[in-house]
Every structure is written in structure tokens, then in C-alpha cells.
């Protein structure tokens, strides 16, 4: 007869499967985002050979992605790569990039926003209004606590991002929200790293 202690409870099984579902979902979302980014780079004029080399993919695989996700009708407007854009996904991506830079700049002290950043990276947190507000509060707290250690560019970036999120512009920007977030995240991190080295 099986001892009750040797069986999984419903709660244990639910937690285990929920964790697995997060990994699967994050993988599916990342594949979808990669396809969007390939299409975006192709739209910016990158050759399929160049995309394949940088993405560590075969050229036929890139060609297949470009053909599969090519929009019907006239080509979409190209994505602007200026950091100063006011649509919500772009500002969320900038906030995410700023939070990651704060987190990685605190070698001997854990940033309050670090766990939230890790949850985004693992697909456990999405950019819902509630999660964005939570990340804003954590970033604000870190900027106050660590103001002597972080460059003023971090605070300046947050002030611009925060104002934009408080009063979002009524704009329709080219590119999917997830692709725009990823681009803004990368551009913001690079800009802040330059400021940190200066």
C-alpha cells in the first residue's frame, strides 16, 4: 500500500507544473520575439546573411522567417531608433533597461528591482500596468538609496521615462509592442553603460 507521504499533493503538482509552464511560455514568447526582430532588421535593410550570422542561424532559416512573417500589403514604416520616443511599449522597454543596469551596477548590494528584472527575464512577469507600476516603485527606491553610487544619467533617464508613462502620447508606432520593448531596452542599456563609464 502506498504511503500518503510518498505521493504529491495537488498543490505540489500545481506548483511544479506552473513552473514548467513558465519556462515553456517564456521559450515560445522568445521565439516569437526573435521572429519579429528578424523581420524588423530585414525591414531596416539588413541582408539575410548578416542577420543569420549575428543571430547564429542558418541563412535558409532566416529566409523562412522573413517570408513567413512578411506583412501583407504595403511595407510597414521603418522603426525609428531614437531613444526619445513616447509610446508606452518603448517607455516600458527603457524602464526595463534602466532597472537591469541598476541591478547589475550593485555588485555588493542587492538592488530592490533585481528580483523583478529576473522575473521579466524568465517570463514570470509581463508588462501589465500593475507590474510596470511595481517596477517603477522599485526603481525609484533604488535611485534614492543608491544615489551616491549611480550616475546622474540614471536619474535623468528615469525622470523622462516616468513623465512619459504618466502622460502617454497618443501615437501608433511601427513594430509590435514586444519588439519595441526589446529595442528600447537594448538602446537604453547601451546609453546608460556609456554614461556609467564616463
PDB file of C-alpha atoms in Angstrom:
ATOM      1  CA  UNK A   1       0.000   0.000   0.000  1.00  0.00           C
ATOM      2  CA  UNK A   2       1.361   3.464  -0.932  1.00  0.00           C
ATOM      3  CA  UNK A   3       2.238   5.715   1.977  1.00  0.00           C
ATOM      4  CA  UNK A   4       0.451   9.054   1.725  1.00  0.00           C
ATOM      5  CA  UNK A   5       3.786  10.752   2.366  1.00  0.00           C
ATOM      6  CA  UNK A   6       5.123   9.271  -0.912  1.00  0.00           C
ATOM      7  CA  UNK A   7       2.511  10.978  -3.103  1.00  0.00           C
ATOM      8  CA  UNK A   8       2.395  14.501  -4.469  1.00  0.00           C
ATOM      9  CA  UNK A   9      -0.323  16.792  -3.216  1.00  0.00           C
ATOM     10  CA  UNK A  10      -2.404  18.735  -5.691  1.00  0.00           C
ATOM     11  CA  UNK A  11      -0.647  21.910  -4.548  1.00  0.00           C
ATOM     12  CA  UNK A  12       2.824  20.454  -5.077  1.00  0.00           C
ATOM     13  CA  UNK A  13       1.950  19.191  -8.551  1.00  0.00           C
ATOM     14  CA  UNK A  14       0.331  22.520  -9.411  1.00  0.00           C
ATOM     15  CA  UNK A  15       3.450  24.469  -8.364  1.00  0.00           C
ATOM     16  CA  UNK A  16       5.731  22.107 -10.284  1.00  0.00           C
ATOM     17  CA  UNK A  17       3.683  22.276 -13.485  1.00  0.00           C
ATOM     18  CA  UNK A  18       3.212  26.034 -13.170  1.00  0.00           C
ATOM     19  CA  UNK A  19       7.000  26.476 -13.055  1.00  0.00           C
ATOM     20  CA  UNK A  20       7.357  24.285 -16.153  1.00  0.00           C
ATOM     21  CA  UNK A  21       4.627  26.235 -17.925  1.00  0.00           C
ATOM     22  CA  UNK A  22       6.519  29.470 -17.248  1.00  0.00           C
ATOM     23  CA  UNK A  23       9.633  28.083 -18.929  1.00  0.00           C
ATOM     24  CA  UNK A  24       7.649  26.817 -21.932  1.00  0.00           C
ATOM     25  CA  UNK A  25       5.749  30.089 -22.250  1.00  0.00           C
ATOM     26  CA  UNK A  26       8.945  32.141 -21.993  1.00  0.00           C
ATOM     27  CA  UNK A  27      10.506  29.998 -24.724  1.00  0.00           C
ATOM     28  CA  UNK A  28       7.517  30.453 -27.022  1.00  0.00           C
ATOM     29  CA  UNK A  29       7.463  34.199 -26.412  1.00  0.00           C
ATOM     30  CA  UNK A  30      11.205  34.452 -27.082  1.00  0.00           C
ATOM     31  CA  UNK A  31      10.857  32.549 -30.373  1.00  0.00           C
ATOM     32  CA  UNK A  32       8.043  34.884 -31.409  1.00  0.00           C
ATOM     33  CA  UNK A  33      10.113  37.932 -30.410  1.00  0.00           C
ATOM     34  CA  UNK A  34      13.138  36.650 -32.346  1.00  0.00           C
ATOM     35  CA  UNK A  35      10.954  36.253 -35.453  1.00  0.00           C
ATOM     36  CA  UNK A  36       9.694  39.820 -35.021  1.00  0.00           C
ATOM     37  CA  UNK A  37      13.231  41.136 -34.587  1.00  0.00           C
ATOM     38  CA  UNK A  38      14.404  39.311 -37.731  1.00  0.00           C
ATOM     39  CA  UNK A  39      11.554  40.931 -39.672  1.00  0.00           C
ATOM     40  CA  UNK A  40      12.392  44.316 -38.183  1.00  0.00           C
ATOM     41  CA  UNK A  41      16.091  44.032 -39.110  1.00  0.00           C
ATOM     42  CA  UNK A  42      15.164  42.937 -42.618  1.00  0.00           C
ATOM     43  CA  UNK A  43      12.913  46.000 -42.823  1.00  0.00           C
ATOM     44  CA  UNK A  44      15.889  48.175 -41.841  1.00  0.00           C
ATOM     45  CA  UNK A  45      17.755  46.831 -44.846  1.00  0.00           C
ATOM     46  CA  UNK A  46      19.912  44.177 -43.207  1.00  0.00           C
ATOM     47  CA  UNK A  47      20.788  41.282 -45.510  1.00  0.00           C
ATOM     48  CA  UNK A  48      19.631  37.807 -44.585  1.00  0.00           C
ATOM     49  CA  UNK A  49      23.265  36.676 -44.481  1.00  0.00           C
ATOM     50  CA  UNK A  50      24.107  39.374 -41.925  1.00  0.00           C
ATOM     51  CA  UNK A  51      21.067  38.547 -39.785  1.00  0.00           C
ATOM     52  CA  UNK A  52      21.917  34.828 -39.920  1.00  0.00           C
ATOM     53  CA  UNK A  53      25.493  35.456 -38.780  1.00  0.00           C
ATOM     54  CA  UNK A  54      24.500  37.698 -35.881  1.00  0.00           C
ATOM     55  CA  UNK A  55      21.539  35.524 -34.831  1.00  0.00           C
ATOM     56  CA  UNK A  56      23.618  32.322 -35.108  1.00  0.00           C
ATOM     57  CA  UNK A  57      21.069  30.849 -37.506  1.00  0.00           C
ATOM     58  CA  UNK A  58      21.337  29.343 -40.956  1.00  0.00           C
ATOM     59  CA  UNK A  59      20.578  31.645 -43.871  1.00  0.00           C
ATOM     60  CA  UNK A  60      17.688  29.399 -45.057  1.00  0.00           C
ATOM     61  CA  UNK A  61      16.152  29.582 -41.547  1.00  0.00           C
ATOM     62  CA  UNK A  62      16.316  33.385 -41.644  1.00  0.00           C
ATOM     63  CA  UNK A  63      14.868  33.413 -45.165  1.00  0.00           C
ATOM     64  CA  UNK A  64      11.989  31.234 -43.976  1.00  0.00           C
ATOM     65  CA  UNK A  65      11.282  33.585 -41.031  1.00  0.00           C
ATOM     66  CA  UNK A  66      11.346  36.650 -43.283  1.00  0.00           C
ATOM     67  CA  UNK A  67       8.959  35.037 -45.791  1.00  0.00           C
ATOM     68  CA  UNK A  68       6.647  33.685 -43.096  1.00  0.00           C
ATOM     69  CA  UNK A  69       6.244  36.974 -41.252  1.00  0.00           C
ATOM     70  CA  UNK A  70       6.309  39.351 -44.214  1.00  0.00           C
ATOM     71  CA  UNK A  71       3.322  41.694 -43.778  1.00  0.00           C
ATOM     72  CA  UNK A  72       0.599  41.688 -46.397  1.00  0.00           C
ATOM     73  CA  UNK A  73       0.052  44.914 -48.276  1.00  0.00           C
ATOM     74  CA  UNK A  74       2.427  47.875 -48.388  1.00  0.00           C
ATOM     75  CA  UNK A  75       5.609  47.663 -46.317  1.00  0.00           C
ATOM     76  CA  UNK A  76       5.363  48.991 -42.776  1.00  0.00           C
ATOM     77  CA  UNK A  77       7.114  52.188 -41.784  1.00  0.00           C
ATOM     78  CA  UNK A  78      10.648  51.530 -40.533  1.00  0.00           C
ATOM     79  CA  UNK A  79      11.216  51.610 -36.787  1.00  0.00           C
ATOM     80  CA  UNK A  80      12.936  54.770 -35.583  1.00  0.00           C
ATOM     81  CA  UNK A  81      15.975  54.020 -33.419  1.00  0.00           C
ATOM     82  CA  UNK A  82      15.943  57.270 -31.436  1.00  0.00           C
ATOM     83  CA  UNK A  83      15.763  56.721 -27.672  1.00  0.00           C
ATOM     84  CA  UNK A  84      13.368  59.659 -27.285  1.00  0.00           C
ATOM     85  CA  UNK A  85      10.013  58.106 -28.235  1.00  0.00           C
ATOM     86  CA  UNK A  86       6.810  58.375 -26.251  1.00  0.00           C
ATOM     87  CA  UNK A  87       4.709  55.265 -26.884  1.00  0.00           C
ATOM     88  CA  UNK A  88       4.069  53.002 -23.895  1.00  0.00           C
ATOM     89  CA  UNK A  89       5.962  49.873 -25.065  1.00  0.00           C
ATOM     90  CA  UNK A  90       9.039  51.978 -25.836  1.00  0.00           C
ATOM     91  CA  UNK A  91       8.952  53.620 -22.400  1.00  0.00           C
ATOM     92  CA  UNK A  92       8.411  50.236 -20.729  1.00  0.00           C
ATOM     93  CA  UNK A  93      11.459  48.895 -22.552  1.00  0.00           C
ATOM     94  CA  UNK A  94      13.517  51.860 -21.362  1.00  0.00           C
ATOM     95  CA  UNK A  95      12.348  51.285 -17.781  1.00  0.00           C
ATOM     96  CA  UNK A  96      13.310  47.616 -18.049  1.00  0.00           C
ATOM     97  CA  UNK A  97      16.757  48.527 -19.385  1.00  0.00           C
ATOM     98  CA  UNK A  98      17.282  51.069 -16.600  1.00  0.00           C
ATOM     99  CA  UNK A  99      16.246  48.521 -13.957  1.00  0.00           C
ATOM    100  CA  UNK A 100      18.709  45.959 -15.341  1.00  0.00           C
ATOM    101  CA  UNK A 101      21.529  48.499 -15.317  1.00  0.00           C
ATOM    102  CA  UNK A 102      20.758  49.442 -11.707  1.00  0.00           C
ATOM    103  CA  UNK A 103      20.644  45.775 -10.747  1.00  0.00           C
ATOM    104  CA  UNK A 104      23.977  44.969 -12.410  1.00  0.00           C
ATOM    105  CA  UNK A 105      25.666  48.112 -11.043  1.00  0.00           C
ATOM    106  CA  UNK A 106      25.138  46.959  -7.435  1.00  0.00           C
ATOM    107  CA  UNK A 107      27.836  44.319  -7.009  1.00  0.00           C
ATOM    108  CA  UNK A 108      27.990  44.421  -3.215  1.00  0.00           C
ATOM    109  CA  UNK A 109      24.385  45.393  -2.511  1.00  0.00           C
ATOM    110  CA  UNK A 110      21.248  43.879  -3.980  1.00  0.00           C
ATOM    111  CA  UNK A 111      19.051  46.323  -5.840  1.00  0.00           C
ATOM    112  CA  UNK A 112      15.385  46.249  -4.865  1.00  0.00           C
ATOM    113  CA  UNK A 113      14.422  45.882  -8.530  1.00  0.00           C
ATOM    114  CA  UNK A 114      16.702  42.848  -9.128  1.00  0.00           C
ATOM    115  CA  UNK A 115      14.076  40.166  -8.461  1.00  0.00           C
ATOM    116  CA  UNK A 116      11.554  41.878 -10.713  1.00  0.00           C
ATOM    117  CA  UNK A 117      14.143  42.106 -13.500  1.00  0.00           C
ATOM    118  CA  UNK A 118      14.911  38.389 -13.121  1.00  0.00           C
ATOM    119  CA  UNK A 119      11.195  37.571 -13.256  1.00  0.00           C
ATOM    120  CA  UNK A 120      10.855  39.500 -16.538  1.00  0.00           C
ATOM    121  CA  UNK A 121      13.859  37.654 -17.993  1.00  0.00           C
ATOM    122  CA  UNK A 122      12.311  34.286 -17.055  1.00  0.00           C
ATOM    123  CA  UNK A 123       8.894  35.181 -18.431  1.00  0.00           C
ATOM    124  CA  UNK A 124       7.274  35.154 -14.981  1.00  0.00           C
ATOM    125  CA  UNK A 125       6.287  38.826 -15.141  1.00  0.00           C
ATOM    126  CA  UNK A 126       4.780  40.616 -18.098  1.00  0.00           C
ATOM    127  CA  UNK A 127       4.374  44.273 -18.833  1.00  0.00           C
ATOM    128  CA  UNK A 128       0.937  44.699 -17.313  1.00  0.00           C
ATOM    129  CA  UNK A 129       0.095  48.114 -15.825  1.00  0.00           C
ATOM    130  CA  UNK A 130       0.342  46.593 -12.336  1.00  0.00           C
ATOM    131  CA  UNK A 131       3.810  45.087 -12.941  1.00  0.00           C
ATOM    132  CA  UNK A 132       5.057  48.272 -14.603  1.00  0.00           C
ATOM    133  CA  UNK A 133       3.893  50.322 -11.588  1.00  0.00           C
ATOM    134  CA  UNK A 134       5.628  47.859  -9.266  1.00  0.00           C
ATOM    135  CA  UNK A 135       8.872  48.111 -11.252  1.00  0.00           C
ATOM    136  CA  UNK A 136       8.665  51.912 -11.203  1.00  0.00           C
ATOM    137  CA  UNK A 137       8.362  51.936  -7.411  1.00  0.00           C
ATOM    138  CA  UNK A 138      11.343  49.593  -7.040  1.00  0.00           C
ATOM    139  CA  UNK A 139      13.484  51.642  -9.435  1.00  0.00           C
ATOM    140  CA  UNK A 140      12.565  54.862  -7.599  1.00  0.00           C
ATOM    141  CA  UNK A 141      13.564  53.269  -4.297  1.00  0.00           C
ATOM    142  CA  UNK A 142      16.905  52.099  -5.706  1.00  0.00           C
ATOM    143  CA  UNK A 143      17.633  55.515  -7.188  1.00  0.00           C
ATOM    144  CA  UNK A 144      17.042  57.087  -3.755  1.00  0.00           C
ATOM    145  CA  UNK A 145      19.048  54.501  -1.803  1.00  0.00           C
ATOM    146  CA  UNK A 146      21.965  54.345  -4.226  1.00  0.00           C
ATOM    147  CA  UNK A 147      22.071  57.943  -5.443  1.00  0.00           C
ATOM    148  CA  UNK A 148      25.698  58.371  -4.330  1.00  0.00           C
ATOM    149  CA  UNK A 149      26.809  55.360  -6.381  1.00  0.00           C
ATOM    150  CA  UNK A 150      24.790  55.693  -9.577  1.00  0.00           C
ATOM    151  CA  UNK A 151      25.491  58.240 -12.333  1.00  0.00           C
ATOM    152  CA  UNK A 152      23.094  61.170 -12.592  1.00  0.00           C
ATOM    153  CA  UNK A 153      22.197  59.856 -16.067  1.00  0.00           C
ATOM    154  CA  UNK A 154      20.264  57.025 -14.355  1.00  0.00           C
ATOM    155  CA  UNK A 155      18.034  59.507 -12.502  1.00  0.00           C
ATOM    156  CA  UNK A 156      17.676  61.692 -15.577  1.00  0.00           C
ATOM    157  CA  UNK A 157      16.595  58.697 -17.669  1.00  0.00           C
ATOM    158  CA  UNK A 158      14.064  57.668 -15.027  1.00  0.00           C
ATOM    159  CA  UNK A 159      12.575  61.177 -14.860  1.00  0.00           C
ATOM    160  CA  UNK A 160      11.962  61.178 -18.633  1.00  0.00           C
ATOM    161  CA  UNK A 161      10.551  57.634 -18.594  1.00  0.00           C
ATOM    162  CA  UNK A 162       8.313  58.356 -15.606  1.00  0.00           C
ATOM    163  CA  UNK A 163       6.881  61.544 -17.124  1.00  0.00           C
ATOM    164  CA  UNK A 164       6.171  59.686 -20.350  1.00  0.00           C
ATOM    165  CA  UNK A 165       4.396  56.847 -18.554  1.00  0.00           C
ATOM    166  CA  UNK A 166       2.335  59.301 -16.507  1.00  0.00           C
ATOM    167  CA  UNK A 167       1.156  61.161 -19.615  1.00  0.00           C
ATOM    168  CA  UNK A 168       1.484  58.731 -22.535  1.00  0.00           C
ATOM    169  CA  UNK A 169       1.469  60.129 -26.044  1.00  0.00           C
ATOM    170  CA  UNK A 170      -1.368  59.099 -28.327  1.00  0.00           C
ATOM    171  CA  UNK A 171       0.837  57.576 -31.024  1.00  0.00           C
ATOM    172  CA  UNK A 172       0.833  54.429 -33.104  1.00  0.00           C
ATOM    173  CA  UNK A 173       4.453  53.433 -33.556  1.00  0.00           C
ATOM    174  CA  UNK A 174       5.709  50.899 -36.116  1.00  0.00           C
ATOM    175  CA  UNK A 175       6.640  47.459 -34.839  1.00  0.00           C
ATOM    176  CA  UNK A 176       4.993  45.125 -32.339  1.00  0.00           C
ATOM    177  CA  UNK A 177       4.937  46.149 -28.653  1.00  0.00           C
ATOM    178  CA  UNK A 178       7.290  43.298 -27.703  1.00  0.00           C
ATOM    179  CA  UNK A 179       9.807  44.211 -30.424  1.00  0.00           C
ATOM    180  CA  UNK A 180       9.674  47.891 -29.469  1.00  0.00           C
ATOM    181  CA  UNK A 181      10.234  46.994 -25.804  1.00  0.00           C
ATOM    182  CA  UNK A 182      13.240  44.849 -26.717  1.00  0.00           C
ATOM    183  CA  UNK A 183      14.762  47.580 -28.882  1.00  0.00           C
ATOM    184  CA  UNK A 184      14.242  50.316 -26.300  1.00  0.00           C
ATOM    185  CA  UNK A 185      15.613  48.034 -23.571  1.00  0.00           C
ATOM    186  CA  UNK A 186      18.831  47.455 -25.556  1.00  0.00           C
ATOM    187  CA  UNK A 187      19.277  51.099 -26.572  1.00  0.00           C
ATOM    188  CA  UNK A 188      18.652  52.320 -23.011  1.00  0.00           C
ATOM    189  CA  UNK A 189      21.189  49.889 -21.550  1.00  0.00           C
ATOM    190  CA  UNK A 190      23.840  50.911 -24.062  1.00  0.00           C
ATOM    191  CA  UNK A 191      23.239  54.609 -23.385  1.00  0.00           C
ATOM    192  CA  UNK A 192      23.471  54.121 -19.612  1.00  0.00           C
ATOM    193  CA  UNK A 193      26.602  52.000 -19.877  1.00  0.00           C
ATOM    194  CA  UNK A 194      28.243  54.817 -21.784  1.00  0.00           C
ATOM    195  CA  UNK A 195      27.211  57.225 -19.002  1.00  0.00           C
ATOM    196  CA  UNK A 196      28.494  54.846 -16.300  1.00  0.00           C
ATOM    197  CA  UNK A 197      31.904  54.631 -17.961  1.00  0.00           C
ATOM    198  CA  UNK A 198      32.151  58.399 -18.435  1.00  0.00           C
TER     199      UNK A 198
END
